[in-house]
Tab-separated table of C-alpha atoms in Angstrom:
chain	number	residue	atom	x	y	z
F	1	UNK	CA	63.720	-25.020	-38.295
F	2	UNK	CA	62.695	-25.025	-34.152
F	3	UNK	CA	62.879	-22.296	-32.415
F	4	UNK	CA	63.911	-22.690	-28.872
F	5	UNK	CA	62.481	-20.904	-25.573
F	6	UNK	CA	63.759	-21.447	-21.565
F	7	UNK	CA	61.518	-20.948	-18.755
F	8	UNK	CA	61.951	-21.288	-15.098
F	9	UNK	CA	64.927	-20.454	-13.792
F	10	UNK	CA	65.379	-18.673	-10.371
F	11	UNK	CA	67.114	-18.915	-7.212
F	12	UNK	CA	66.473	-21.793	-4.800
F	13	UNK	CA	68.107	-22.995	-1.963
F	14	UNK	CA	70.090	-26.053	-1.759
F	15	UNK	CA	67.454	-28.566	-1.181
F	16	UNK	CA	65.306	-26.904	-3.505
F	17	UNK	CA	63.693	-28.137	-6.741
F	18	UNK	CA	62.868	-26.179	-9.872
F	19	UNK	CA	61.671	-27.386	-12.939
F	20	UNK	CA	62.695	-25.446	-16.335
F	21	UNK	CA	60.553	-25.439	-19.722
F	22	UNK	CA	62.143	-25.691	-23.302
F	23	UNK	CA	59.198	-24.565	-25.411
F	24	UNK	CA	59.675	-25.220	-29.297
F	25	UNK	CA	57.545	-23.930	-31.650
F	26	UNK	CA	57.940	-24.316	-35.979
F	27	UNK	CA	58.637	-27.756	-35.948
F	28	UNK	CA	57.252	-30.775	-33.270
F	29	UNK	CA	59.941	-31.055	-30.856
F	30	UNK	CA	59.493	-35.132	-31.391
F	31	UNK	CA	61.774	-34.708	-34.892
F	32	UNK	CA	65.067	-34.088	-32.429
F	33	UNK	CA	67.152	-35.219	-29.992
F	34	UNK	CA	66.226	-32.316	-27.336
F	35	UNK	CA	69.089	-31.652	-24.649
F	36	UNK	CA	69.738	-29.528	-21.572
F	37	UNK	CA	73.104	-28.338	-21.110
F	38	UNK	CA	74.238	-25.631	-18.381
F	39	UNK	CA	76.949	-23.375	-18.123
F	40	UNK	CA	78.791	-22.117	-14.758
F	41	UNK	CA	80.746	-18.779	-14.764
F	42	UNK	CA	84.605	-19.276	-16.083
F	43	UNK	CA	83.525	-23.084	-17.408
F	44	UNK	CA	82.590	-25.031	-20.549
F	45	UNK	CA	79.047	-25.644	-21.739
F	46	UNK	CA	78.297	-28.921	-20.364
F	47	UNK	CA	75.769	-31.578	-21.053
F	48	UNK	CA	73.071	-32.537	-18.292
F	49	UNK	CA	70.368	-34.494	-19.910
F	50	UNK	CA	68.766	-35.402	-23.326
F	51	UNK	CA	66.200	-37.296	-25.166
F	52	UNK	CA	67.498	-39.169	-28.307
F	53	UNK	CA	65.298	-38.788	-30.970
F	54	UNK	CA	63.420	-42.289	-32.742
F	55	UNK	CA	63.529	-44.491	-29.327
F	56	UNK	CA	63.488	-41.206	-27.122
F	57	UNK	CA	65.608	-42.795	-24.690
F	58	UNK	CA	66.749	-40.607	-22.100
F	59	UNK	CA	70.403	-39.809	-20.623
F	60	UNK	CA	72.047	-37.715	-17.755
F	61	UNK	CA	75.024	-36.529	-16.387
F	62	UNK	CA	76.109	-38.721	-13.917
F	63	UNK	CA	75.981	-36.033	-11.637
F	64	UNK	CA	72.171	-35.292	-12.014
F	65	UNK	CA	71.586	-39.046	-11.803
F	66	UNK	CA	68.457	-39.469	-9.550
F	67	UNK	CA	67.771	-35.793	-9.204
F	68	UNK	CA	66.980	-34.360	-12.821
F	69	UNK	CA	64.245	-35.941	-14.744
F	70	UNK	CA	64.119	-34.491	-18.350
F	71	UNK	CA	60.276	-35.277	-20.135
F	72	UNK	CA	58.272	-34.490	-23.059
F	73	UNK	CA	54.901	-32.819	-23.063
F	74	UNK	CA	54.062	-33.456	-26.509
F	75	UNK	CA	50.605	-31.905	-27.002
F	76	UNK	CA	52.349	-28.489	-25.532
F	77	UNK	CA	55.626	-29.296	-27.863
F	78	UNK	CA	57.409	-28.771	-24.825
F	79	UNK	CA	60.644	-30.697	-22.904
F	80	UNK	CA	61.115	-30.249	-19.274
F	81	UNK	CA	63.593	-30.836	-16.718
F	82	UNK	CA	62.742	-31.514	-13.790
F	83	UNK	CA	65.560	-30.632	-10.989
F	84	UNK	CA	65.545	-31.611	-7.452
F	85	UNK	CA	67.615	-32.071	-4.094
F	86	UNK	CA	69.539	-28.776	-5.581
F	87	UNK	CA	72.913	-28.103	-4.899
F	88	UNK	CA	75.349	-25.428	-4.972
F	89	UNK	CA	77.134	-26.513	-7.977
F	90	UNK	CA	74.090	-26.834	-10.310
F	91	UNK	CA	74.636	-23.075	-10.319
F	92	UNK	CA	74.470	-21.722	-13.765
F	93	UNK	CA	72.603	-20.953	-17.341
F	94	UNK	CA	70.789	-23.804	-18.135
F	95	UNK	CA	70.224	-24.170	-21.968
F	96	UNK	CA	67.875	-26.185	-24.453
F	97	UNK	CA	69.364	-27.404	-27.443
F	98	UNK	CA	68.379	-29.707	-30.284
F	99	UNK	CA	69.026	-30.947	-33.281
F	100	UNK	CA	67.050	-33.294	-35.795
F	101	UNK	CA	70.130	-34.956	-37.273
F	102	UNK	CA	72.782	-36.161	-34.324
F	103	UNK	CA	73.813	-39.319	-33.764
F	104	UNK	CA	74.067	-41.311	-30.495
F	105	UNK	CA	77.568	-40.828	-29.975
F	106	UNK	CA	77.223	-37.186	-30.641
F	107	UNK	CA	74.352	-36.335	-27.749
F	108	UNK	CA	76.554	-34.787	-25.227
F	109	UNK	CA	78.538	-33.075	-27.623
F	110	UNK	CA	77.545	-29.451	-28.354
F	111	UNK	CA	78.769	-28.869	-31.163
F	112	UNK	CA	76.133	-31.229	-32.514
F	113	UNK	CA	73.416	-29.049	-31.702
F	114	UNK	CA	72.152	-26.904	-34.619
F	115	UNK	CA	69.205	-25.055	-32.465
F	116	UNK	CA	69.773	-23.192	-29.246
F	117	UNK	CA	67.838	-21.397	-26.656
F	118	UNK	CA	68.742	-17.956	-25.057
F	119	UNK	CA	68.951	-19.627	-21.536
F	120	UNK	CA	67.772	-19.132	-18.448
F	121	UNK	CA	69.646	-18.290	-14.621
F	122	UNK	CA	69.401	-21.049	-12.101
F	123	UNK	CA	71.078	-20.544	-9.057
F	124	UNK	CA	71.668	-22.289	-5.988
F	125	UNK	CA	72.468	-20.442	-2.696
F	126	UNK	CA	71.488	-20.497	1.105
Protein backbone atom coordinates (compact mmCIF):
# COMPACT_ATOMS: atom_id res chain seq x y z
CA UNK A 1 0.00 0.00 0.00
CA UNK A 2 1.00 4.11 -0.54
CA UNK A 3 -0.25 6.37 1.43
CA UNK A 4 -0.98 9.66 -0.14
CA UNK A 5 -0.35 13.36 1.27
CA UNK A 6 -1.24 17.05 -0.63
CA UNK A 7 0.65 20.07 0.07
CA UNK A 8 0.44 23.52 -1.23
CA UNK A 9 -2.59 24.74 -1.97
CA UNK A 10 -3.68 28.42 -1.34
CA UNK A 11 -5.12 31.30 -2.96
CA UNK A 12 -3.33 33.09 -5.81
CA UNK A 13 -4.30 35.47 -8.17
CA UNK A 14 -4.87 34.86 -11.72
CA UNK A 15 -1.44 35.10 -13.04
CA UNK A 16 -0.18 33.36 -10.18
CA UNK A 17 1.75 30.07 -9.90
CA UNK A 18 1.66 27.50 -7.13
CA UNK A 19 3.20 24.35 -7.03
CA UNK A 20 1.43 21.38 -4.94
CA UNK A 21 3.34 18.25 -3.32
CA UNK A 22 1.93 14.58 -3.36
CA UNK A 23 4.14 13.00 -0.71
CA UNK A 24 3.91 9.04 -0.61
CA UNK A 25 5.30 7.19 1.92
CA UNK A 26 5.03 2.86 2.40
CA UNK A 27 5.79 2.10 -0.94
CA UNK A 28 8.32 4.18 -3.68
CA UNK A 29 6.01 6.26 -5.55
CA UNK A 30 8.06 4.90 -8.87
CA UNK A 31 5.75 1.41 -8.61
CA UNK A 32 2.53 3.68 -9.93
CA UNK A 33 1.11 5.65 -12.31
CA UNK A 34 0.82 8.92 -9.97
CA UNK A 35 -2.02 11.46 -11.12
CA UNK A 36 -3.43 14.85 -10.19
CA UNK A 37 -6.98 15.29 -10.57
CA UNK A 38 -9.08 18.44 -9.23
CA UNK A 39 -12.47 18.96 -8.36
CA UNK A 40 -14.61 22.36 -8.74
CA UNK A 41 -17.75 22.91 -6.54
CA UNK A 42 -21.09 21.21 -8.22
CA UNK A 43 -18.59 19.20 -10.88
CA UNK A 44 -16.99 15.80 -11.53
CA UNK A 45 -13.52 14.79 -10.40
CA UNK A 46 -11.48 15.49 -13.32
CA UNK A 47 -8.11 14.45 -14.52
CA UNK A 48 -5.21 17.15 -14.93
CA UNK A 49 -1.97 15.37 -15.23
CA UNK A 50 -0.19 11.97 -14.63
CA UNK A 51 2.90 9.98 -14.87
CA UNK A 52 2.42 6.42 -16.34
CA UNK A 53 4.24 4.08 -14.53
CA UNK A 54 7.35 1.76 -16.49
CA UNK A 55 8.19 4.61 -19.27
CA UNK A 56 6.93 7.46 -16.83
CA UNK A 57 5.67 9.32 -19.64
CA UNK A 58 3.78 12.22 -18.73
CA UNK A 59 0.14 13.54 -19.81
CA UNK A 60 -2.17 16.65 -19.25
CA UNK A 61 -5.35 18.00 -19.69
CA UNK A 62 -5.42 19.85 -22.63
CA UNK A 63 -6.36 22.66 -20.70
CA UNK A 64 -3.18 22.75 -18.44
CA UNK A 65 -1.12 22.20 -21.60
CA UNK A 66 1.94 24.55 -21.24
CA UNK A 67 1.08 25.72 -17.77
CA UNK A 68 1.17 22.57 -15.37
CA UNK A 69 4.29 20.57 -15.25
CA UNK A 70 3.76 17.38 -13.10
CA UNK A 71 7.57 15.78 -11.86
CA UNK A 72 9.04 13.25 -9.70
CA UNK A 73 11.44 13.87 -6.88
CA UNK A 74 12.42 10.44 -6.33
CA UNK A 75 14.94 10.56 -3.47
CA UNK A 76 11.99 12.59 -1.45
CA UNK A 77 9.28 9.89 -2.95
CA UNK A 78 7.49 12.82 -3.88
CA UNK A 79 5.34 14.02 -7.31
CA UNK A 80 4.78 17.62 -7.92
CA UNK A 81 2.79 19.79 -10.00
CA UNK A 82 3.88 22.56 -10.93
CA UNK A 83 0.99 25.26 -11.90
CA UNK A 84 1.45 28.49 -13.57
CA UNK A 85 -0.21 31.50 -15.56
CA UNK A 86 -3.32 30.60 -13.06
CA UNK A 87 -6.67 31.15 -13.95
CA UNK A 88 -9.98 31.45 -12.53
CA UNK A 89 -11.22 28.15 -13.52
CA UNK A 90 -8.34 26.05 -12.07
CA UNK A 91 -10.36 26.80 -8.94
CA UNK A 92 -10.80 23.75 -6.89
CA UNK A 93 -9.46 20.57 -4.66
CA UNK A 94 -6.66 19.34 -6.29
CA UNK A 95 -6.05 15.57 -5.53
CA UNK A 96 -3.12 12.91 -5.82
CA UNK A 97 -4.04 9.62 -6.82
CA UNK A 98 -2.24 6.44 -7.83
CA UNK A 99 -2.38 3.20 -8.51
CA UNK A 100 0.34 0.41 -9.25
CA UNK A 101 -1.82 -1.62 -11.61
CA UNK A 102 -3.71 0.78 -14.41
CA UNK A 103 -3.37 0.58 -17.75
CA UNK A 104 -2.75 3.32 -20.36
CA UNK A 105 -6.14 3.65 -21.44
CA UNK A 106 -7.31 3.80 -17.92
CA UNK A 107 -4.98 7.03 -16.68
CA UNK A 108 -7.59 9.64 -16.74
CA UNK A 109 -10.13 7.51 -15.47
CA UNK A 110 -10.70 7.65 -11.69
CA UNK A 111 -12.10 4.94 -11.02
CA UNK A 112 -8.75 3.33 -11.76
CA UNK A 113 -7.14 4.80 -8.93
CA UNK A 114 -6.89 2.52 -5.86
CA UNK A 115 -4.92 5.24 -3.53
CA UNK A 116 -6.14 8.73 -2.83
CA UNK A 117 -5.06 11.78 -1.05
CA UNK A 118 -7.26 14.00 1.29
CA UNK A 119 -6.72 17.06 -1.08
CA UNK A 120 -5.80 20.26 -0.87
CA UNK A 121 -7.80 24.02 -1.73
CA UNK A 122 -6.42 25.91 -4.66
CA UNK A 123 -8.11 28.85 -5.56
CA UNK A 124 -7.90 31.42 -8.04
CA UNK A 125 -9.33 34.96 -7.46
CA UNK A 126 -8.36 38.72 -7.98
Amino acid sequence: QVQLVESGGGLVQPGGSLTLSCAASGRSVNRYSVAWFRQAPGNEREFVAAFFRGVSSTHYVDSVKGRFTISRDNAKNTVHLRMTSLKQEDTGVYYCAADSTLILSSLRDTRAYDYWGQGTQVTVSS
